[in-house]
């Protein structure tokens, strides 16, 4: 790991990670919350209603960002699984433990907001539709990642099983992405393509992209906060943790 | 103001989504700090014993 800059090498040490990352979390929380307030207020009060869906389209400013990051967090967990299997990096396991509950709740929010949006738009909160079903499978995969850690008593075996589940489960992500293309579905096709045209009117892009960026920043902050907790629990017997408990450290 | 709340009959859907999201994000954001504080308190008691 000598190719990494010194500040990154320092973060590989649990003690320095725990101490250094606190200030990052504060900034990520502040930026994420301010961004979400700006994007959401803008989307709720300062853009006109959509021509076909009326005001219910304003759910998009929450639904799209959480749905995007529900999938990105899963991909990042699968990458951490590969890193753990190949390099046995402890921080990769810490990341998997910290990110899984965040991904679970983002997926639950994506499904919940989609169901609420479905009521005025489709006339039903639930349909056995490819996009909805594959997103529900994502929720089950996250639940599997959380539960597996609890039920396998040997930590090394648990991490191995989690890594395999994360990597195998990642096949669901392209299926979610292309479900609206491959199958007959009620869900509208993607409006944002990374390398393609954006079919959303320019007036709606500011609040949507502000919320996408803010959910990214806040998600990063929450995962780091979870990693910080995981780090201290796993190092509970170390001297630096004892001095932190006794208030001799930050 | 009333228009913003009712949103032509869609207010219940839109506001419930934003309220639900706010509750979940506040929960997710505060939970690691609550756990950390509990961990510190529990271990402080152990050290004092």
PDB file of N, CA, C and O in Angstrom, chain A residues 29 36 44 53 55-56 58-59 61-62 109 113 116 119-120 222 225-226 228-229 232 242 244-246, chain B residues 4 7-8 10 13-18 20-21 24-25 28-29 32-33 35-36 39-40 43-44 47:
ATOM      1  N   UNK A  29     -22.199  15.900   6.823  1.00  0.00           N
ATOM      2  CA  UNK A  29     -23.570  16.051   7.338  1.00  0.00           C
ATOM      3  C   UNK A  29     -24.092  17.462   7.021  1.00  0.00           C
ATOM      4  O   UNK A  29     -25.208  17.621   6.541  1.00  0.00           O
ATOM      5  N   UNK A  36     -29.841  19.148   0.705  1.00  0.00           N
ATOM      6  CA  UNK A  36     -31.176  18.538   0.634  1.00  0.00           C
ATOM      7  C   UNK A  36     -32.280  19.558   0.907  1.00  0.00           C
ATOM      8  O   UNK A  36     -33.330  19.524   0.274  1.00  0.00           O
ATOM      9  N   UNK A  44     -40.150  21.640  -4.218  1.00  0.00           N
ATOM     10  CA  UNK A  44     -41.521  21.672  -3.703  1.00  0.00           C
ATOM     11  C   UNK A  44     -42.231  22.987  -4.027  1.00  0.00           C
ATOM     12  O   UNK A  44     -43.430  23.002  -4.298  1.00  0.00           O
ATOM     13  N   UNK A  53     -48.482  14.637 -14.751  1.00  0.00           N
ATOM     14  CA  UNK A  53     -48.643  14.069 -13.406  1.00  0.00           C
ATOM     15  C   UNK A  53     -49.091  15.091 -12.370  1.00  0.00           C
ATOM     16  O   UNK A  53     -49.402  14.728 -11.238  1.00  0.00           O
ATOM     17  N   UNK A  55     -48.791  17.769  -9.442  1.00  0.00           N
ATOM     18  CA  UNK A  55     -47.823  17.994  -8.354  1.00  0.00           C
ATOM     19  C   UNK A  55     -47.195  16.714  -7.821  1.00  0.00           C
ATOM     20  O   UNK A  55     -46.173  16.770  -7.152  1.00  0.00           O
ATOM     21  N   UNK A  56     -47.793  15.552  -8.115  1.00  0.00           N
ATOM     22  CA  UNK A  56     -47.255  14.311  -7.539  1.00  0.00           C
ATOM     23  C   UNK A  56     -45.841  14.022  -8.052  1.00  0.00           C
ATOM     24  O   UNK A  56     -45.084  13.306  -7.407  1.00  0.00           O
ATOM     25  N   UNK A  58     -43.412  15.793  -7.812  1.00  0.00           N
ATOM     26  CA  UNK A  58     -42.404  16.344  -6.878  1.00  0.00           C
ATOM     27  C   UNK A  58     -41.798  15.248  -5.995  1.00  0.00           C
ATOM     28  O   UNK A  58     -40.759  15.447  -5.375  1.00  0.00           O
ATOM     29  N   UNK A  59     -42.439  14.092  -5.949  1.00  0.00           N
ATOM     30  CA  UNK A  59     -41.884  12.930  -5.229  1.00  0.00           C
ATOM     31  C   UNK A  59     -40.568  12.507  -5.886  1.00  0.00           C
ATOM     32  O   UNK A  59     -39.675  11.990  -5.227  1.00  0.00           O
ATOM     33  N   UNK A  61     -38.027  14.186  -6.705  1.00  0.00           N
ATOM     34  CA  UNK A  61     -36.816  14.816  -6.141  1.00  0.00           C
ATOM     35  C   UNK A  61     -36.273  14.045  -4.940  1.00  0.00           C
ATOM     36  O   UNK A  61     -35.150  14.288  -4.499  1.00  0.00           O
ATOM     37  N   UNK A  62     -37.086  13.156  -4.386  1.00  0.00           N
ATOM     38  CA  UNK A  62     -36.628  12.280  -3.295  1.00  0.00           C
ATOM     39  C   UNK A  62     -36.416  10.861  -3.832  1.00  0.00           C
ATOM     40  O   UNK A  62     -35.388  10.235  -3.582  1.00  0.00           O
ATOM     41  N   UNK A 109     -36.648   3.261   1.363  1.00  0.00           N
ATOM     42  CA  UNK A 109     -37.185   4.585   0.996  1.00  0.00           C
ATOM     43  C   UNK A 109     -37.553   4.645  -0.484  1.00  0.00           C
ATOM     44  O   UNK A 109     -38.573   5.235  -0.848  1.00  0.00           O
ATOM     45  N   UNK A 113     -41.294   5.434  -1.300  1.00  0.00           N
ATOM     46  CA  UNK A 113     -41.655   6.653  -2.062  1.00  0.00           C
ATOM     47  C   UNK A 113     -42.265   6.261  -3.408  1.00  0.00           C
ATOM     48  O   UNK A 113     -43.185   6.919  -3.894  1.00  0.00           O
ATOM     49  N   UNK A 116     -45.877   5.259  -2.757  1.00  0.00           N
ATOM     50  CA  UNK A 116     -46.726   6.450  -2.537  1.00  0.00           C
ATOM     51  C   UNK A 116     -46.968   7.156  -3.876  1.00  0.00           C
ATOM     52  O   UNK A 116     -48.085   7.569  -4.178  1.00  0.00           O
ATOM     53  N   UNK A 119     -49.646   5.543  -6.138  1.00  0.00           N
ATOM     54  CA  UNK A 119     -51.081   5.684  -5.828  1.00  0.00           C
ATOM     55  C   UNK A 119     -51.785   6.713  -6.726  1.00  0.00           C
ATOM     56  O   UNK A 119     -52.764   6.379  -7.378  1.00  0.00           O
ATOM     57  N   UNK A 120     -51.276   7.968  -6.806  1.00  0.00           N
ATOM     58  CA  UNK A 120     -51.974   8.917  -7.698  1.00  0.00           C
ATOM     59  C   UNK A 120     -51.658   8.695  -9.179  1.00  0.00           C
ATOM     60  O   UNK A 120     -52.438   9.063 -10.034  1.00  0.00           O
ATOM     61  N   UNK A 222     -22.912   9.292   6.575  1.00  0.00           N
ATOM     62  CA  UNK A 222     -23.536   8.299   7.459  1.00  0.00           C
ATOM     63  C   UNK A 222     -22.727   6.996   7.466  1.00  0.00           C
ATOM     64  O   UNK A 222     -22.504   6.399   8.516  1.00  0.00           O
ATOM     65  N   UNK A 225     -19.738   7.544   9.582  1.00  0.00           N
ATOM     66  CA  UNK A 225     -20.114   7.543  11.011  1.00  0.00           C
ATOM     67  C   UNK A 225     -20.309   6.104  11.497  1.00  0.00           C
ATOM     68  O   UNK A 225     -19.864   5.748  12.598  1.00  0.00           O
ATOM     69  N   UNK A 226     -20.951   5.269  10.661  1.00  0.00           N
ATOM     70  CA  UNK A 226     -21.121   3.848  11.019  1.00  0.00           C
ATOM     71  C   UNK A 226     -19.769   3.138  11.088  1.00  0.00           C
ATOM     72  O   UNK A 226     -19.533   2.304  11.962  1.00  0.00           O
ATOM     73  N   UNK A 228     -16.954   4.480  11.829  1.00  0.00           N
ATOM     74  CA  UNK A 228     -16.268   4.964  13.033  1.00  0.00           C
ATOM     75  C   UNK A 228     -16.727   4.143  14.250  1.00  0.00           C
ATOM     76  O   UNK A 228     -15.911   3.727  15.071  1.00  0.00           O
ATOM     77  N   UNK A 229     -18.038   3.869  14.318  1.00  0.00           N
ATOM     78  CA  UNK A 229     -18.561   3.064  15.429  1.00  0.00           C
ATOM     79  C   UNK A 229     -18.042   1.624  15.348  1.00  0.00           C
ATOM     80  O   UNK A 229     -17.585   1.060  16.342  1.00  0.00           O
ATOM     81  N   UNK A 232     -14.414   1.310  16.558  1.00  0.00           N
ATOM     82  CA  UNK A 232     -14.153   1.342  18.001  1.00  0.00           C
ATOM     83  C   UNK A 232     -14.639   0.054  18.682  1.00  0.00           C
ATOM     84  O   UNK A 232     -13.999  -0.444  19.607  1.00  0.00           O
ATOM     85  N   UNK A 242      -9.424   2.665  25.312  1.00  0.00           N
ATOM     86  CA  UNK A 242      -9.616   2.889  26.755  1.00  0.00           C
ATOM     87  C   UNK A 242      -9.397   4.361  27.100  1.00  0.00           C
ATOM     88  O   UNK A 242     -10.148   4.938  27.875  1.00  0.00           O
ATOM     89  N   UNK A 244      -9.794   6.880  25.086  1.00  0.00           N
ATOM     90  CA  UNK A 244     -10.928   7.650  24.535  1.00  0.00           C
ATOM     91  C   UNK A 244     -12.147   7.530  25.458  1.00  0.00           C
ATOM     92  O   UNK A 244     -12.832   8.518  25.731  1.00  0.00           O
ATOM     93  N   UNK A 245     -12.371   6.323  25.980  1.00  0.00           N
ATOM     94  CA  UNK A 245     -13.508   6.107  26.887  1.00  0.00           C
ATOM     95  C   UNK A 245     -13.340   6.960  28.151  1.00  0.00           C
ATOM     96  O   UNK A 245     -14.286   7.558  28.649  1.00  0.00           O
ATOM     97  N   UNK A 246     -12.096   7.034  28.630  1.00  0.00           N
ATOM     98  CA  UNK A 246     -11.862   7.804  29.856  1.00  0.00           C
ATOM     99  C   UNK A 246     -11.744   9.302  29.583  1.00  0.00           C
ATOM    100  O   UNK A 246     -11.433  10.082  30.484  1.00  0.00           O
TER     101      UNK A 246
ATOM    102  N   UNK B   4     -49.703  25.216  -1.556  1.00  0.00           N
ATOM    103  CA  UNK B   4     -48.471  24.439  -1.370  1.00  0.00           C
ATOM    104  C   UNK B   4     -48.751  23.184  -0.532  1.00  0.00           C
ATOM    105  O   UNK B   4     -48.156  22.135  -0.749  1.00  0.00           O
ATOM    106  N   UNK B   7     -51.567  20.964  -2.837  1.00  0.00           N
ATOM    107  CA  UNK B   7     -51.010  20.577  -4.143  1.00  0.00           C
ATOM    108  C   UNK B   7     -52.065  19.938  -5.047  1.00  0.00           C
ATOM    109  O   UNK B   7     -51.825  18.872  -5.643  1.00  0.00           O
ATOM    110  N   UNK B   8     -53.197  20.565  -5.109  1.00  0.00           N
ATOM    111  CA  UNK B   8     -54.260  20.112  -6.010  1.00  0.00           C
ATOM    112  C   UNK B   8     -54.646  18.635  -5.739  1.00  0.00           C
ATOM    113  O   UNK B   8     -54.836  17.849  -6.676  1.00  0.00           O
ATOM    114  N   UNK B  10     -52.706  16.357  -4.400  1.00  0.00           N
ATOM    115  CA  UNK B  10     -51.542  15.463  -4.333  1.00  0.00           C
ATOM    116  C   UNK B  10     -50.682  15.703  -3.083  1.00  0.00           C
ATOM    117  O   UNK B  10     -49.701  14.989  -2.875  1.00  0.00           O
ATOM    118  N   UNK B  13     -49.723  12.788  -0.741  1.00  0.00           N
ATOM    119  CA  UNK B  13     -48.685  11.875  -1.265  1.00  0.00           C
ATOM    120  C   UNK B  13     -47.297  12.524  -1.182  1.00  0.00           C
ATOM    121  O   UNK B  13     -46.336  11.897  -0.746  1.00  0.00           O
ATOM    122  N   UNK B  14     -47.238  13.771  -1.634  1.00  0.00           N
ATOM    123  CA  UNK B  14     -45.935  14.460  -1.693  1.00  0.00           C
ATOM    124  C   UNK B  14     -45.390  14.686  -0.287  1.00  0.00           C
ATOM    125  O   UNK B  14     -44.240  14.319   0.015  1.00  0.00           O
ATOM    126  N   UNK B  15     -46.214  15.244   0.603  1.00  0.00           N
ATOM    127  CA  UNK B  15     -45.717  15.562   1.951  1.00  0.00           C
ATOM    128  C   UNK B  15     -45.399  14.304   2.752  1.00  0.00           C
ATOM    129  O   UNK B  15     -44.434  14.282   3.510  1.00  0.00           O
ATOM    130  N   UNK B  16     -46.228  13.254   2.575  1.00  0.00           N
ATOM    131  CA  UNK B  16     -45.929  12.024   3.335  1.00  0.00           C
ATOM    132  C   UNK B  16     -44.591  11.439   2.891  1.00  0.00           C
ATOM    133  O   UNK B  16     -43.823  10.919   3.698  1.00  0.00           O
ATOM    134  N   UNK B  17     -44.260  11.555   1.591  1.00  0.00           N
ATOM    135  CA  UNK B  17     -42.954  11.074   1.102  1.00  0.00           C
ATOM    136  C   UNK B  17     -41.814  11.864   1.739  1.00  0.00           C
ATOM    137  O   UNK B  17     -40.821  11.284   2.204  1.00  0.00           O
ATOM    138  N   UNK B  18     -41.952  13.187   1.762  1.00  0.00           N
ATOM    139  CA  UNK B  18     -40.876  14.021   2.319  1.00  0.00           C
ATOM    140  C   UNK B  18     -40.735  13.806   3.834  1.00  0.00           C
ATOM    141  O   UNK B  18     -39.623  13.790   4.364  1.00  0.00           O
ATOM    142  N   UNK B  20     -41.563  11.016   5.509  1.00  0.00           N
ATOM    143  CA  UNK B  20     -40.981   9.673   5.673  1.00  0.00           C
ATOM    144  C   UNK B  20     -39.467   9.715   5.435  1.00  0.00           C
ATOM    145  O   UNK B  20     -38.680   9.167   6.219  1.00  0.00           O
ATOM    146  N   UNK B  21     -39.065  10.390   4.373  1.00  0.00           N
ATOM    147  CA  UNK B  21     -37.633  10.487   4.045  1.00  0.00           C
ATOM    148  C   UNK B  21     -36.870  11.214   5.153  1.00  0.00           C
ATOM    149  O   UNK B  21     -35.784  10.785   5.556  1.00  0.00           O
ATOM    150  N   UNK B  24     -36.453   8.876   8.194  1.00  0.00           N
ATOM    151  CA  UNK B  24     -35.457   7.811   7.964  1.00  0.00           C
ATOM    152  C   UNK B  24     -34.039   8.402   7.958  1.00  0.00           C
ATOM    153  O   UNK B  24     -33.123   7.848   8.584  1.00  0.00           O
ATOM    154  N   UNK B  25     -33.848   9.545   7.286  1.00  0.00           N
ATOM    155  CA  UNK B  25     -32.501  10.121   7.215  1.00  0.00           C
ATOM    156  C   UNK B  25     -32.026  10.615   8.584  1.00  0.00           C
ATOM    157  O   UNK B  25     -30.853  10.444   8.932  1.00  0.00           O
ATOM    158  N   UNK B  28     -31.066   7.446  10.440  1.00  0.00           N
ATOM    159  CA  UNK B  28     -29.796   6.900   9.938  1.00  0.00           C
ATOM    160  C   UNK B  28     -28.607   7.756  10.386  1.00  0.00           C
ATOM    161  O   UNK B  28     -27.555   7.239  10.738  1.00  0.00           O
ATOM    162  N   UNK B  29     -28.802   9.072  10.359  1.00  0.00           N
ATOM    163  CA  UNK B  29     -27.704  10.001  10.690  1.00  0.00           C
ATOM    164  C   UNK B  29     -27.359  10.027  12.165  1.00  0.00           C
ATOM    165  O   UNK B  29     -26.193  10.185  12.533  1.00  0.00           O
ATOM    166  N   UNK B  32     -25.578   6.107  14.517  1.00  0.00           N
ATOM    167  CA  UNK B  32     -24.187   5.785  14.885  1.00  0.00           C
ATOM    168  C   UNK B  32     -23.671   6.588  16.080  1.00  0.00           C
ATOM    169  O   UNK B  32     -22.880   6.075  16.876  1.00  0.00           O
ATOM    170  N   UNK B  33     -24.152   7.819  16.244  1.00  0.00           N
ATOM    171  CA  UNK B  33     -23.697   8.637  17.373  1.00  0.00           C
ATOM    172  C   UNK B  33     -24.338   8.171  18.677  1.00  0.00           C
ATOM    173  O   UNK B  33     -23.703   8.200  19.728  1.00  0.00           O
ATOM    174  N   UNK B  35     -25.236   5.046  19.238  1.00  0.00           N
ATOM    175  CA  UNK B  35     -24.538   3.783  19.552  1.00  0.00           C
ATOM    176  C   UNK B  35     -23.173   4.064  20.191  1.00  0.00           C
ATOM    177  O   UNK B  35     -22.778   3.416  21.153  1.00  0.00           O
ATOM    178  N   UNK B  36     -22.477   5.065  19.637  1.00  0.00           N
ATOM    179  CA  UNK B  36     -21.142   5.423  20.140  1.00  0.00           C
ATOM    180  C   UNK B  36     -21.222   5.915  21.587  1.00  0.00           C
ATOM    181  O   UNK B  36     -20.409   5.543  22.432  1.00  0.00           O
ATOM    182  N   UNK B  39     -21.939   2.996  23.834  1.00  0.00           N
ATOM    183  CA  UNK B  39     -20.727   2.185  23.968  1.00  0.00           C
ATOM    184  C   UNK B  39     -19.788   2.835  24.992  1.00  0.00           C
ATOM    185  O   UNK B  39     -19.231   2.162  25.865  1.00  0.00           O
ATOM    186  N   UNK B  40     -19.629   4.154  24.891  1.00  0.00           N
ATOM    187  CA  UNK B  40     -18.729   4.872  25.798  1.00  0.00           C
ATOM    188  C   UNK B  40     -19.242   4.791  27.247  1.00  0.00           C
ATOM    189  O   UNK B  40     -18.474   4.479  28.165  1.00  0.00           O
ATOM    190  N   UNK B  43     -18.859   1.234  28.715  1.00  0.00           N
ATOM    191  CA  UNK B  43     -17.469   0.908  29.016  1.00  0.00           C
ATOM    192  C   UNK B  43     -16.909   1.765  30.142  1.00  0.00           C
ATOM    193  O   UNK B  43     -16.044   1.309  30.881  1.00  0.00           O
ATOM    194  N   UNK B  44     -17.420   3.002  30.286  1.00  0.00           N
ATOM    195  CA  UNK B  44     -16.998   3.850  31.415  1.00  0.00           C
ATOM    196  C   UNK B  44     -17.430   3.191  32.718  1.00  0.00           C
ATOM    197  O   UNK B  44     -16.664   3.145  33.681  1.00  0.00           O
ATOM    198  N   UNK B  47     -15.139   0.278  33.485  1.00  0.00           N
ATOM    199  CA  UNK B  47     -13.827   0.702  33.983  1.00  0.00           C
ATOM    200  C   UNK B  47     -13.932   1.144  35.443  1.00  0.00           C
ATOM    201  O   UNK B  47     -13.094   0.821  36.282  1.00  0.00           O
TER     202      UNK B  47
END
